[in-house]
Amino acid sequence: MIEASAPSKVIIVGEHFVVKGQPAIAAALDVRSKARIEENLKGIIIRSINLNFEVMIPMELSGSLPKEAEPFRRILKTMSERYGKLRPAKITLESEIPVGSGMGSSASTFAAFTAAYSKYLGVELSLDEVNEIVYEAECVVHGKPSGIDNTIVTYGGVIAYRKGEGFLRLNVKINQDYAWLVADTGVRRSTGDLVRRVLDLYDKYEEVLMPLYHAAGHLAIEAAKALEQGDYEKLGELMNINQGMLEAIGVSTLQISEIVYKAKEAGALGAKLTGAGGGGAVLILAKRGDLNEVEEAIKPYTAKIFKTRIAHTGIRVKEFNER
Ligand code: PMV
């Protein structure tokens, strides 16, 4: 049996602005999704525990399939074209990441699937190849994403990302005195819809918004420096400024604001929505000593709170010997 896992992600600063070419900073988190592969006699069975579906994709990859199976068909098609083979299998998908929350659940699941299935085929894929294949699957679900999600879940760590230019791994100075919380609002939303809304607003007010986009780019560069210098007080301030910018382009919500203000009132250094907004998750940076108080303060406004760490490795693959 083969099992692969991939982390979730948060965007520390720069979401939406990244779509128009500004840099953004993302981190992988140790809240993971897994793909487990067992031998099967015919067809490729995919079972998702979280989404509660099971489909069988025929070996010819043809025929009509439910919507959820399409990104997997796309991954299998690329593998069959590039590596000339497929093998029947049963693949079970399971994830700790809430779906539609801005934590990269789809990219993470596709990355785990791609890594596990390529190992099962006996094909050694480089991380760059996995990243490319996952991006294609992300396009099936999200239209034309910036590519930040597939990149961070594949490589792990913390990256500065710029569309079209790729990414730079940041050498983050970890300081155990500071910690992250990710609060899920429980409100699911579509990244594609929010991105389109923001792009429409940009087209309508380009002269007004262009300086804001440039400012967000400068902010991301400052945030990268703060991370590399271990200046978490500064990083918190930059996150708060970024939240104001995201509010300006209309992707925050009352519930997000409640979480942000309650967290800051309880001592958080920085709090902002992470991902596309409109619901989804809120990222909070606090001194470790203030963590419990912050958690108590935001609890009434959240569906789930993750106390988690940065995942320094992206994809992991394990092989078990069956008896
Ligand atoms: O899908 P989410 O919620 O993780 O957000 C994606 C981040 C955006 O910048 C809004 C879109 C993108 O493609 O980068």
mmCIF file of C-alpha atoms and ligand atoms in Angstrom:
data_model
loop_
_atom_site.group_PDB
_atom_site.id
_atom_site.type_symbol
_atom_site.label_atom_id
_atom_site.label_comp_id
_atom_site.label_asym_id
_atom_site.label_seq_id
_atom_site.Cartn_x
_atom_site.Cartn_y
_atom_site.Cartn_z
ATOM 1 C CA MET A 1 0.000 0.000 0.000
ATOM 2 C CA ILE A 2 1.170 3.510 -0.780
ATOM 3 C CA GLU A 3 0.190 6.600 1.120
ATOM 4 C CA ALA A 4 1.056 10.180 0.205
ATOM 5 C CA SER A 5 0.150 13.350 2.028
ATOM 6 C CA ALA A 6 0.333 17.039 1.266
ATOM 7 C CA PRO A 7 -0.051 20.058 3.561
ATOM 8 C CA SER A 8 -2.686 22.772 3.532
ATOM 9 C CA LYS A 9 -1.773 26.369 2.978
ATOM 10 C CA VAL A 10 -2.455 29.874 4.116
ATOM 11 C CA ILE A 11 -1.702 33.041 2.255
ATOM 12 C CA ILE A 12 0.085 35.251 4.779
ATOM 13 C CA VAL A 13 -0.317 38.370 2.635
ATOM 14 C CA GLY A 14 -1.158 39.248 -0.955
ATOM 15 C CA GLU A 15 -4.187 37.200 -2.041
ATOM 16 C CA HIS A 16 -6.193 38.709 -4.920
ATOM 17 C CA PHE A 17 -3.408 41.237 -5.594
ATOM 18 C CA VAL A 18 -1.372 38.214 -6.754
ATOM 19 C CA VAL A 19 -3.893 37.609 -9.546
ATOM 20 C CA LYS A 20 -2.758 40.903 -11.149
ATOM 21 C CA GLY A 21 0.938 40.084 -10.875
ATOM 22 C CA GLN A 22 1.809 41.386 -7.394
ATOM 23 C CA PRO A 23 3.881 39.143 -5.110
ATOM 24 C CA ALA A 24 2.197 37.192 -2.325
ATOM 25 C CA ILE A 25 3.534 35.165 0.596
ATOM 26 C CA ALA A 26 2.179 31.702 1.374
ATOM 27 C CA ALA A 27 2.980 29.104 4.002
ATOM 28 C CA ALA A 28 2.297 25.378 4.137
ATOM 29 C CA LEU A 29 0.583 24.168 7.302
ATOM 30 C CA ASP A 30 0.681 20.803 8.985
ATOM 31 C CA VAL A 31 -3.031 20.196 8.493
ATOM 32 C CA ARG A 32 -2.802 17.583 5.763
ATOM 33 C CA SER A 33 -4.707 15.562 3.207
ATOM 34 C CA LYS A 34 -3.872 11.994 2.313
ATOM 35 C CA ALA A 35 -4.242 9.631 -0.617
ATOM 36 C CA ARG A 36 -3.986 5.893 0.027
ATOM 37 C CA ILE A 37 -3.625 3.434 -2.838
ATOM 38 C CA GLU A 38 -4.435 -0.243 -2.883
ATOM 39 C CA GLU A 39 -4.363 -2.733 -5.740
ATOM 40 C CA ASN A 40 -7.589 -3.210 -7.637
ATOM 41 C CA LEU A 41 -8.524 -5.490 -10.509
ATOM 42 C CA LYS A 42 -10.173 -3.195 -12.992
ATOM 43 C CA GLY A 43 -10.738 0.506 -13.301
ATOM 44 C CA ILE A 44 -9.555 3.280 -11.062
ATOM 45 C CA ILE A 45 -11.802 3.709 -8.070
ATOM 46 C CA ILE A 46 -11.602 7.014 -6.244
ATOM 47 C CA ARG A 47 -13.297 7.322 -2.886
ATOM 48 C CA SER A 48 -13.404 10.617 -1.033
ATOM 49 C CA ILE A 49 -14.223 10.260 2.635
ATOM 50 C CA ASN A 50 -14.782 13.991 3.212
ATOM 51 C CA LEU A 51 -16.828 14.684 0.087
ATOM 52 C CA ASN A 52 -18.654 11.393 0.466
ATOM 53 C CA PHE A 53 -18.347 10.129 -3.095
ATOM 54 C CA GLU A 54 -16.995 7.079 -4.847
ATOM 55 C CA VAL A 55 -16.442 6.922 -8.595
ATOM 56 C CA MET A 56 -14.925 4.450 -10.957
ATOM 57 C CA ILE A 57 -12.909 5.917 -13.809
ATOM 58 C CA PRO A 58 -12.536 3.403 -16.652
ATOM 59 C CA MET A 59 -8.989 2.610 -17.811
ATOM 60 C CA GLU A 60 -9.701 4.328 -21.180
ATOM 61 C CA LEU A 61 -10.586 7.472 -19.150
ATOM 62 C CA SER A 62 -13.707 7.865 -21.302
ATOM 63 C CA GLY A 63 -17.418 8.341 -20.649
ATOM 64 C CA SER A 64 -19.384 10.773 -18.554
ATOM 65 C CA LEU A 65 -18.311 11.148 -14.956
ATOM 66 C CA PRO A 66 -19.570 13.164 -11.993
ATOM 67 C CA LYS A 67 -18.070 16.657 -11.673
ATOM 68 C CA GLU A 68 -15.914 15.689 -8.673
ATOM 69 C CA ALA A 69 -14.071 13.096 -10.768
ATOM 70 C CA GLU A 70 -13.004 15.510 -13.548
ATOM 71 C CA PRO A 71 -9.801 16.871 -11.957
ATOM 72 C CA PHE A 72 -8.684 13.291 -11.266
ATOM 73 C CA ARG A 73 -9.450 12.255 -14.841
ATOM 74 C CA ARG A 74 -7.288 15.198 -15.917
ATOM 75 C CA ILE A 75 -4.373 14.070 -13.713
ATOM 76 C CA LEU A 76 -4.652 10.484 -14.980
ATOM 77 C CA LYS A 77 -4.826 11.665 -18.585
ATOM 78 C CA THR A 78 -1.629 13.700 -18.217
ATOM 79 C CA MET A 79 0.126 10.764 -16.569
ATOM 80 C CA SER A 80 -0.975 8.347 -19.249
ATOM 81 C CA GLU A 81 0.142 10.749 -22.032
ATOM 82 C CA ARG A 82 3.478 11.533 -20.410
ATOM 83 C CA TYR A 83 4.444 8.187 -18.956
ATOM 84 C CA GLY A 84 2.521 5.844 -21.204
ATOM 85 C CA LYS A 85 0.855 3.803 -18.504
ATOM 86 C CA LEU A 86 -1.966 3.573 -15.996
ATOM 87 C CA ARG A 87 -2.792 0.808 -13.537
ATOM 88 C CA PRO A 88 -6.122 -0.114 -11.959
ATOM 89 C CA ALA A 89 -6.216 0.994 -8.341
ATOM 90 C CA LYS A 90 -8.395 1.911 -5.428
ATOM 91 C CA ILE A 91 -7.520 5.348 -4.105
ATOM 92 C CA THR A 92 -8.952 6.610 -0.844
ATOM 93 C CA LEU A 93 -8.788 10.332 -0.170
ATOM 94 C CA GLU A 94 -9.080 11.790 3.281
ATOM 95 C CA SER A 95 -8.377 15.300 4.501
ATOM 96 C CA GLU A 96 -8.147 17.312 7.702
ATOM 97 C CA ILE A 97 -8.592 20.489 5.652
ATOM 98 C CA PRO A 98 -12.053 22.058 5.485
ATOM 99 C CA VAL A 99 -13.300 22.275 1.887
ATOM 100 C CA GLY A 100 -13.816 25.713 0.333
ATOM 101 C CA SER A 101 -12.149 27.501 3.231
ATOM 102 C CA GLY A 102 -9.132 29.044 1.491
ATOM 103 C CA MET A 103 -6.763 26.492 2.988
ATOM 104 C CA GLY A 104 -6.007 24.806 -0.312
ATOM 105 C CA SER A 105 -7.939 21.580 0.221
ATOM 106 C CA SER A 106 -8.294 20.865 -3.502
ATOM 107 C CA ALA A 107 -4.622 21.478 -4.379
ATOM 108 C CA SER A 108 -3.531 19.477 -1.351
ATOM 109 C CA THR A 109 -5.730 16.505 -2.283
ATOM 110 C CA PHE A 110 -4.603 16.596 -5.929
ATOM 111 C CA ALA A 111 -0.948 16.750 -4.823
ATOM 112 C CA ALA A 112 -1.353 13.759 -2.495
ATOM 113 C CA PHE A 113 -3.198 11.862 -5.255
ATOM 114 C CA THR A 114 -0.556 12.657 -7.900
ATOM 115 C CA ALA A 115 2.343 11.727 -5.620
ATOM 116 C CA ALA A 116 0.741 8.458 -4.490
ATOM 117 C CA TYR A 117 -0.402 7.379 -7.941
ATOM 118 C CA SER A 118 2.942 8.122 -9.632
ATOM 119 C CA LYS A 119 4.717 6.078 -6.980
ATOM 120 C CA TYR A 120 2.212 3.265 -7.615
ATOM 121 C CA LEU A 121 3.038 3.449 -11.335
ATOM 122 C CA GLY A 122 6.729 3.304 -10.523
ATOM 123 C CA VAL A 123 7.294 6.724 -12.088
ATOM 124 C CA GLU A 124 9.684 9.072 -10.273
ATOM 125 C CA LEU A 125 8.167 12.524 -10.606
ATOM 126 C CA SER A 126 10.131 15.604 -9.645
ATOM 127 C CA LEU A 127 8.346 18.146 -7.454
ATOM 128 C CA ASP A 128 8.256 20.468 -10.475
ATOM 129 C CA GLU A 129 6.374 17.808 -12.452
ATOM 130 C CA VAL A 130 3.904 17.194 -9.601
ATOM 131 C CA ASN A 131 3.378 20.937 -9.319
ATOM 132 C CA GLU A 132 2.570 21.243 -13.036
ATOM 133 C CA ILE A 133 0.113 18.341 -12.970
ATOM 134 C CA VAL A 134 -1.638 19.689 -9.859
ATOM 135 C CA TYR A 135 -1.925 23.122 -11.487
ATOM 136 C CA GLU A 136 -3.780 21.559 -14.428
ATOM 137 C CA ALA A 137 -6.196 19.838 -12.045
ATOM 138 C CA GLU A 138 -6.686 23.134 -10.173
ATOM 139 C CA CYS A 139 -7.626 24.770 -13.480
ATOM 140 C CA VAL A 140 -10.423 22.198 -13.916
ATOM 141 C CA VAL A 141 -11.910 23.304 -10.574
ATOM 142 C CA HIS A 142 -11.023 27.000 -10.283
ATOM 143 C CA GLY A 143 -10.775 28.321 -13.841
ATOM 144 C CA LYS A 144 -7.455 30.151 -14.021
ATOM 145 C CA PRO A 145 -5.876 30.267 -10.563
ATOM 146 C CA SER A 146 -2.599 32.117 -9.944
ATOM 147 C CA GLY A 147 -0.782 28.845 -9.155
ATOM 148 C CA ILE A 148 0.097 29.737 -5.586
ATOM 149 C CA ASP A 149 -1.887 26.859 -4.019
ATOM 150 C CA ASN A 150 -0.360 24.005 -6.020
ATOM 151 C CA THR A 151 3.106 25.467 -5.527
ATOM 152 C CA ILE A 152 2.990 25.816 -1.749
ATOM 153 C CA VAL A 153 1.349 22.432 -1.065
ATOM 154 C CA THR A 154 3.888 20.683 -3.305
ATOM 155 C CA TYR A 155 7.075 22.224 -1.920
ATOM 156 C CA GLY A 156 6.037 23.156 1.636
ATOM 157 C CA GLY A 157 7.747 25.832 3.729
ATOM 158 C CA VAL A 158 7.103 29.527 3.153
ATOM 159 C CA ILE A 159 7.324 31.062 -0.300
ATOM 160 C CA ALA A 160 7.145 34.386 -2.038
ATOM 161 C CA TYR A 161 5.168 33.812 -5.197
ATOM 162 C CA ARG A 162 4.672 35.895 -8.291
ATOM 163 C CA LYS A 163 2.446 34.765 -11.113
ATOM 164 C CA GLY A 164 4.410 33.946 -14.235
ATOM 165 C CA GLU A 165 7.711 34.171 -12.373
ATOM 166 C CA GLY A 166 7.385 31.241 -10.009
ATOM 167 C CA PHE A 167 8.439 31.239 -6.418
ATOM 168 C CA LEU A 168 11.250 31.902 -4.021
ATOM 169 C CA ARG A 169 11.638 29.854 -0.858
ATOM 170 C CA LEU A 170 11.950 32.136 2.166
ATOM 171 C CA ASN A 171 14.412 31.394 4.871
ATOM 172 C CA VAL A 172 12.056 32.084 7.733
ATOM 173 C CA LYS A 173 13.419 32.727 11.183
ATOM 174 C CA ILE A 174 11.205 30.654 13.461
ATOM 175 C CA ASN A 175 10.617 32.072 16.920
ATOM 176 C CA GLN A 176 8.750 29.821 19.340
ATOM 177 C CA ASP A 177 7.441 32.879 21.214
ATOM 178 C CA TYR A 178 4.970 33.461 18.375
ATOM 179 C CA ALA A 179 2.276 31.170 17.021
ATOM 180 C CA TRP A 180 -0.383 30.939 14.330
ATOM 181 C CA LEU A 181 -4.096 30.233 14.584
ATOM 182 C CA VAL A 182 -6.335 29.559 11.622
ATOM 183 C CA ALA A 183 -10.019 30.161 12.289
ATOM 184 C CA ASP A 184 -12.509 28.668 9.859
ATOM 185 C CA THR A 185 -15.701 30.742 9.567
ATOM 186 C CA GLY A 186 -17.515 27.633 8.319
ATOM 187 C CA VAL A 187 -18.797 29.672 5.347
ATOM 188 C CA ARG A 188 -17.967 27.943 2.041
ATOM 189 C CA ARG A 189 -17.493 30.066 -1.031
ATOM 190 C CA SER A 190 -16.196 29.840 -4.540
ATOM 191 C CA THR A 191 -12.712 31.224 -5.189
ATOM 192 C CA GLY A 192 -13.546 31.609 -8.891
ATOM 193 C CA ASP A 193 -16.601 33.811 -8.157
ATOM 194 C CA LEU A 194 -14.684 36.038 -5.738
ATOM 195 C CA VAL A 195 -11.733 36.428 -8.094
ATOM 196 C CA ARG A 196 -14.112 37.432 -10.918
ATOM 197 C CA ARG A 197 -15.872 39.961 -8.660
ATOM 198 C CA VAL A 198 -12.571 41.567 -7.671
ATOM 199 C CA LEU A 199 -11.365 41.666 -11.291
ATOM 200 C CA ASP A 200 -14.622 43.380 -12.334
ATOM 201 C CA LEU A 201 -14.114 45.979 -9.597
ATOM 202 C CA TYR A 202 -10.537 46.497 -10.777
ATOM 203 C CA ASP A 203 -11.655 47.027 -14.374
ATOM 204 C CA LYS A 204 -14.250 49.537 -13.247
ATOM 205 C CA TYR A 205 -11.877 51.543 -11.023
ATOM 206 C CA GLU A 206 -8.464 50.794 -12.472
ATOM 207 C CA GLU A 207 -7.048 54.296 -11.801
ATOM 208 C CA VAL A 208 -8.197 54.145 -8.184
ATOM 209 C CA LEU A 209 -7.154 50.581 -7.473
ATOM 210 C CA MET A 210 -3.829 50.390 -9.284
ATOM 211 C CA PRO A 211 -1.945 52.247 -6.495
ATOM 212 C CA LEU A 212 -3.556 49.927 -3.930
ATOM 213 C CA TYR A 213 -2.286 46.916 -5.893
ATOM 214 C CA HIS A 214 1.216 48.402 -6.002
ATOM 215 C CA ALA A 215 1.052 49.090 -2.267
ATOM 216 C CA ALA A 216 0.033 45.457 -1.695
ATOM 217 C CA GLY A 217 3.101 44.384 -3.690
ATOM 218 C CA HIS A 218 5.384 46.530 -1.498
ATOM 219 C CA LEU A 219 3.638 45.143 1.550
ATOM 220 C CA ALA A 220 4.372 41.568 0.467
ATOM 221 C CA ILE A 221 8.066 42.412 0.043
ATOM 222 C CA GLU A 222 8.168 43.951 3.535
ATOM 223 C CA ALA A 223 6.378 40.900 4.949
ATOM 224 C CA ALA A 224 8.987 38.607 3.357
ATOM 225 C CA LYS A 225 11.755 40.630 5.026
ATOM 226 C CA ALA A 226 9.953 40.522 8.373
ATOM 227 C CA LEU A 227 9.664 36.718 8.114
ATOM 228 C CA GLU A 228 13.339 36.334 7.263
ATOM 229 C CA GLN A 229 14.348 38.652 10.098
ATOM 230 C CA GLY A 230 11.980 36.995 12.569
ATOM 231 C CA ASP A 231 10.290 40.372 13.161
ATOM 232 C CA TYR A 232 6.832 39.044 14.016
ATOM 233 C CA GLU A 233 5.572 42.331 15.510
ATOM 234 C CA LYS A 234 6.145 43.977 12.129
ATOM 235 C CA LEU A 235 4.621 41.010 10.290
ATOM 236 C CA GLY A 236 1.471 41.369 12.423
ATOM 237 C CA GLU A 237 1.170 45.056 11.524
ATOM 238 C CA LEU A 238 1.594 44.284 7.844
ATOM 239 C CA MET A 239 -1.102 41.600 8.067
ATOM 240 C CA ASN A 240 -3.448 44.190 9.597
ATOM 241 C CA ILE A 241 -2.738 46.675 6.796
ATOM 242 C CA ASN A 242 -3.323 43.891 4.256
ATOM 243 C CA GLN A 243 -6.690 43.107 5.862
ATOM 244 C CA GLY A 244 -7.676 46.759 5.316
ATOM 245 C CA MET A 245 -6.744 46.433 1.645
ATOM 246 C CA LEU A 246 -8.783 43.247 1.283
ATOM 247 C CA GLU A 247 -11.693 45.041 2.944
ATOM 248 C CA ALA A 248 -11.290 47.794 0.317
ATOM 249 C CA ILE A 249 -11.682 45.360 -2.571
ATOM 250 C CA GLY A 250 -14.815 43.927 -0.986
ATOM 251 C CA VAL A 251 -13.840 40.402 0.016
ATOM 252 C CA SER A 252 -14.163 40.656 3.798
ATOM 253 C CA THR A 253 -17.411 39.921 5.634
ATOM 254 C CA LEU A 254 -18.989 40.892 8.949
ATOM 255 C CA GLN A 255 -18.049 37.521 10.434
ATOM 256 C CA ILE A 256 -14.434 37.885 9.293
ATOM 257 C CA SER A 257 -14.312 41.382 10.821
ATOM 258 C CA GLU A 258 -15.743 40.071 14.082
ATOM 259 C CA ILE A 259 -13.009 37.440 14.278
ATOM 260 C CA VAL A 260 -10.323 39.968 13.302
ATOM 261 C CA TYR A 261 -11.407 42.569 15.897
ATOM 262 C CA LYS A 262 -12.009 40.065 18.692
ATOM 263 C CA ALA A 263 -8.603 38.484 18.070
ATOM 264 C CA LYS A 264 -6.847 41.850 18.148
ATOM 265 C CA GLU A 265 -8.760 42.917 21.258
ATOM 266 C CA ALA A 266 -7.458 39.742 22.958
ATOM 267 C CA GLY A 267 -3.877 40.615 22.068
ATOM 268 C CA ALA A 268 -3.280 39.175 18.578
ATOM 269 C CA LEU A 269 -0.532 40.974 16.667
ATOM 270 C CA GLY A 270 -2.108 40.433 13.273
ATOM 271 C CA ALA A 271 -5.385 39.068 11.930
ATOM 272 C CA LYS A 272 -6.659 38.903 8.373
ATOM 273 C CA LEU A 273 -8.714 36.796 6.033
ATOM 274 C CA THR A 274 -6.660 34.259 4.135
ATOM 275 C CA GLY A 275 -7.481 33.046 0.639
ATOM 276 C CA ALA A 276 -10.305 34.408 -1.449
ATOM 277 C CA GLY A 277 -12.412 35.789 1.433
ATOM 278 C CA GLY A 278 -16.212 35.983 1.400
ATOM 279 C CA GLY A 279 -16.095 33.462 4.281
ATOM 280 C CA GLY A 280 -13.377 30.851 4.480
ATOM 281 C CA ALA A 281 -10.585 31.204 6.993
ATOM 282 C CA VAL A 282 -8.921 33.918 9.072
ATOM 283 C CA LEU A 283 -5.199 33.833 9.836
ATOM 284 C CA ILE A 284 -4.092 35.087 13.236
ATOM 285 C CA LEU A 285 -0.594 35.739 14.545
ATOM 286 C CA ALA A 286 -0.158 36.047 18.307
ATOM 287 C CA LYS A 287 2.396 35.768 21.036
ATOM 288 C CA ARG A 288 2.295 32.177 22.281
ATOM 289 C CA GLY A 289 1.380 33.416 25.759
ATOM 290 C CA ASP A 290 -1.737 35.175 24.388
ATOM 291 C CA LEU A 291 -2.902 32.220 22.304
ATOM 292 C CA ASN A 292 -5.484 30.808 24.709
ATOM 293 C CA GLU A 293 -7.054 34.187 25.328
ATOM 294 C CA VAL A 294 -7.276 34.865 21.587
ATOM 295 C CA GLU A 295 -8.779 31.443 21.000
ATOM 296 C CA GLU A 296 -11.454 31.988 23.677
ATOM 297 C CA ALA A 297 -12.304 35.420 22.252
ATOM 298 C CA ILE A 298 -12.910 34.204 18.698
ATOM 299 C CA LYS A 299 -14.539 30.863 19.504
ATOM 300 C CA PRO A 300 -18.157 32.129 19.313
ATOM 301 C CA TYR A 301 -17.555 33.383 15.752
ATOM 302 C CA THR A 302 -15.824 30.349 14.292
ATOM 303 C CA ALA A 303 -16.699 26.830 13.140
ATOM 304 C CA LYS A 304 -13.251 25.421 13.862
ATOM 305 C CA ILE A 305 -9.902 26.706 15.079
ATOM 306 C CA PHE A 306 -6.618 25.144 13.988
ATOM 307 C CA LYS A 307 -3.571 25.609 16.189
ATOM 308 C CA THR A 308 -0.943 24.576 13.750
ATOM 309 C CA ARG A 309 2.636 24.904 12.593
ATOM 310 C CA ILE A 310 4.358 25.647 9.329
ATOM 311 C CA ALA A 311 4.978 22.432 7.362
ATOM 312 C CA HIS A 312 8.556 22.511 6.178
ATOM 313 C CA THR A 313 8.029 19.564 3.853
ATOM 314 C CA GLY A 314 5.365 19.548 1.206
ATOM 315 C CA ILE A 315 4.494 16.188 -0.298
ATOM 316 C CA ARG A 316 5.425 13.051 1.636
ATOM 317 C CA VAL A 317 5.172 9.513 0.291
ATOM 318 C CA LYS A 318 5.252 6.283 2.303
ATOM 319 C CA GLU A 319 5.112 2.697 1.155
ATOM 320 C CA PHE A 320 3.841 -0.135 3.369
ATOM 321 C CA ASN A 321 4.462 -3.793 2.762
ATOM 322 C CA GLU A 322 1.267 -5.808 2.788
ATOM 323 C CA ARG A 323 1.258 -9.342 4.109
HETATM 324 O O1 PMV B 1 -8.769 29.439 -3.107
HETATM 325 P P1 PMV B 1 -8.268 30.280 -1.981
HETATM 326 O O2 PMV B 1 -9.339 30.752 -1.108
HETATM 327 O O3 PMV B 1 -7.106 29.699 -1.288
HETATM 328 O O4 PMV B 1 -7.753 31.688 -2.604
HETATM 329 C C1 PMV B 1 -6.952 31.806 -3.677
HETATM 330 C C2 PMV B 1 -6.183 33.083 -3.630
HETATM 331 C C3 PMV B 1 -6.542 34.114 -4.665
HETATM 332 O O5 PMV B 1 -5.453 35.032 -4.693
HETATM 333 C C4 PMV B 1 -7.798 34.852 -4.277
HETATM 334 C C5 PMV B 1 -6.740 33.516 -6.049
HETATM 335 C C6 PMV B 1 -5.492 32.959 -6.705
HETATM 336 O O6 PMV B 1 -5.661 32.244 -7.700
HETATM 337 O O7 PMV B 1 -4.363 33.260 -6.263
#
